[in-house]
Amino acid sequence: MERKIKGIALLLFSILLTLGFQVMGLGGFTFAFFDIWWAAIFILLGAAGLAMVLWPEDK
């Protein structure tokens, strides 16, 4: 149950960061010829939180 709560918190935190960076107008950064958006990184963070919530726990 503790892992599911941490996953929900991670998911909500990533949503907060994504919306916050979009509102502030911070787009992204360039890394080795790649244009990376902050929103993409936070969406991946949210996907990890969602996986923590939906993955069955070991018993």
Coordinates of N, CA and C in Angstrom, one line a residue:
M1 N 0.8 -1.2 0.0 CA 0.0 0.0 0.0 C 0.9 1.3 0.0
E2 N 2.0 1.2 0.7 CA 2.9 2.4 0.8 C 3.4 2.7 -0.6
R3 N 3.8 1.7 -1.4 CA 4.3 2.0 -2.7 C 3.2 2.6 -3.6
K4 N 2.0 2.3 -3.5 CA 0.9 2.8 -4.3 C 0.7 4.3 -3.9
I5 N 0.8 4.6 -2.6 CA 0.7 6.0 -2.2 C 1.9 6.9 -2.7
K6 N 3.1 6.3 -2.7 CA 4.2 7.0 -3.3 C 4.1 7.2 -4.8
G7 N 3.5 6.2 -5.5 CA 3.2 6.3 -6.9 C 2.2 7.4 -7.2
I8 N 1.2 7.5 -6.4 CA 0.2 8.6 -6.6 C 0.8 9.9 -6.4
A9 N 1.6 10.0 -5.3 CA 2.3 11.3 -5.0 C 3.3 11.7 -6.2
L10 N 4.0 10.7 -6.7 CA 4.9 11.0 -7.8 C 4.1 11.4 -9.1
L11 N 3.0 10.8 -9.3 CA 2.1 11.1 -10.5 C 1.6 12.6 -10.3
L12 N 1.1 12.9 -9.1 CA 0.6 14.3 -8.9 C 1.7 15.3 -9.0
F13 N 2.8 15.0 -8.4 CA 4.0 15.9 -8.5 C 4.4 16.2 -9.9
S14 N 4.4 15.1 -10.7 CA 4.8 15.3 -12.1 C 3.8 16.2 -12.9
I15 N 2.5 16.0 -12.6 CA 1.5 16.9 -13.2 C 1.7 18.3 -12.8
L16 N 1.9 18.5 -11.5 CA 2.2 19.9 -11.0 C 3.4 20.5 -11.7
L17 N 4.5 19.8 -11.8 CA 5.7 20.3 -12.5 C 5.4 20.6 -13.9
T18 N 4.7 19.7 -14.6 CA 4.4 19.9 -16.0 C 3.6 21.2 -16.2
L19 N 2.5 21.3 -15.5 CA 1.7 22.5 -15.6 C 2.4 23.8 -15.2
G20 N 3.2 23.7 -14.1 CA 4.0 24.9 -13.7 C 5.0 25.3 -14.7
F21 N 5.7 24.4 -15.3 CA 6.7 24.8 -16.3 C 6.0 25.4 -17.6
Q22 N 4.8 24.8 -17.9 CA 4.1 25.4 -19.1 C 3.6 26.8 -18.8
V23 N 3.1 27.0 -17.6 CA 2.6 28.3 -17.3 C 3.7 29.4 -17.2
M24 N 4.9 29.0 -16.7 CA 6.0 29.9 -16.6 C 6.6 30.1 -18.0
G25 N 6.3 29.3 -19.0 CA 6.9 29.5 -20.3 C 8.3 28.9 -20.5
L26 N 8.7 28.0 -19.6 CA 10.0 27.4 -19.7 C 9.8 26.2 -20.7
G27 N 10.4 26.3 -21.9 CA 10.2 25.3 -22.9 C 11.1 24.1 -22.6
G28 N 12.3 24.2 -23.0 CA 13.2 23.0 -22.9 C 14.6 23.4 -22.9
F29 N 15.5 22.4 -23.2 CA 16.9 22.7 -23.3 C 17.5 21.8 -24.4
T30 N 18.7 22.1 -24.9 CA 19.3 21.4 -25.9 C 20.4 20.5 -25.3
F31 N 20.4 19.2 -25.7 CA 21.4 18.3 -25.2 C 21.9 17.5 -26.3
A32 N 23.1 17.7 -26.8 CA 23.8 16.9 -27.8 C 22.9 16.8 -29.1
F33 N 22.5 17.9 -29.7 CA 21.7 17.9 -30.9 C 20.2 17.6 -30.7
F34 N 19.8 17.3 -29.5 CA 18.4 17.0 -29.2 C 17.8 18.2 -28.5
D35 N 16.6 18.5 -28.9 CA 15.8 19.6 -28.2 C 14.8 18.9 -27.3
I36 N 15.1 18.9 -26.0 CA 14.3 18.2 -25.0 C 13.4 19.1 -24.3
W37 N 12.1 18.8 -24.2 CA 11.1 19.6 -23.5 C 11.0 19.1 -22.1
W38 N 10.9 20.1 -21.1 CA 10.7 19.7 -19.7 C 9.5 18.9 -19.5
A39 N 8.4 19.2 -20.3 CA 7.2 18.5 -20.1 C 7.4 17.0 -20.4
A40 N 8.2 16.7 -21.4 CA 8.5 15.3 -21.7 C 9.1 14.5 -20.6
I41 N 10.1 15.2 -19.9 CA 10.7 14.6 -18.8 C 9.8 14.3 -17.6
F42 N 8.9 15.3 -17.4 CA 7.9 15.2 -16.3 C 6.9 14.2 -16.6
I43 N 6.5 14.0 -17.9 CA 5.5 13.0 -18.3 C 6.1 11.6 -18.1
L44 N 7.4 11.4 -18.3 CA 8.1 10.1 -18.1 C 8.1 9.9 -16.5
L45 N 8.3 10.9 -15.8 CA 8.3 10.8 -14.3 C 6.9 10.3 -13.8
G46 N 5.9 10.9 -14.4 CA 4.5 10.5 -14.1 C 4.2 9.1 -14.5
A47 N 4.8 8.7 -15.7 CA 4.6 7.3 -16.1 C 5.2 6.3 -15.1
A48 N 6.3 6.7 -14.5 CA 6.9 5.8 -13.5 C 6.0 5.8 -12.3
G49 N 5.4 6.9 -11.9 CA 4.5 6.9 -10.8 C 3.3 6.0 -11.1
L50 N 2.8 6.1 -12.3 CA 1.6 5.3 -12.7 C 1.9 3.8 -12.7
A51 N 3.1 3.5 -13.1 CA 3.6 2.1 -13.0 C 3.7 1.6 -11.6
M52 N 4.1 2.5 -10.7 CA 4.2 2.1 -9.3 C 2.8 1.8 -8.7
V53 N 1.8 2.6 -9.2 CA 0.4 2.4 -8.7 C -0.2 1.1 -9.3
L54 N 0.0 0.9 -10.5 CA -0.7 -0.2 -11.2 C 0.0 -1.6 -11.1
W55 N 1.3 -1.6 -10.8 CA 2.1 -2.8 -10.8 C 1.7 -3.6 -9.5
P56 N 1.4 -4.9 -9.6 CA 1.0 -5.6 -8.4 C 2.2 -5.7 -7.4
E57 N 1.8 -5.7 -6.2 CA 2.9 -5.7 -5.1 C 3.3 -7.2 -4.9
D58 N 4.6 -7.3 -4.5 CA 5.0 -8.7 -4.1 C 4.5 -9.0 -2.7
K59 N 4.2 -10.2 -2.5 CA 3.7 -10.6 -1.2 C 4.6 -11.6 -0.5

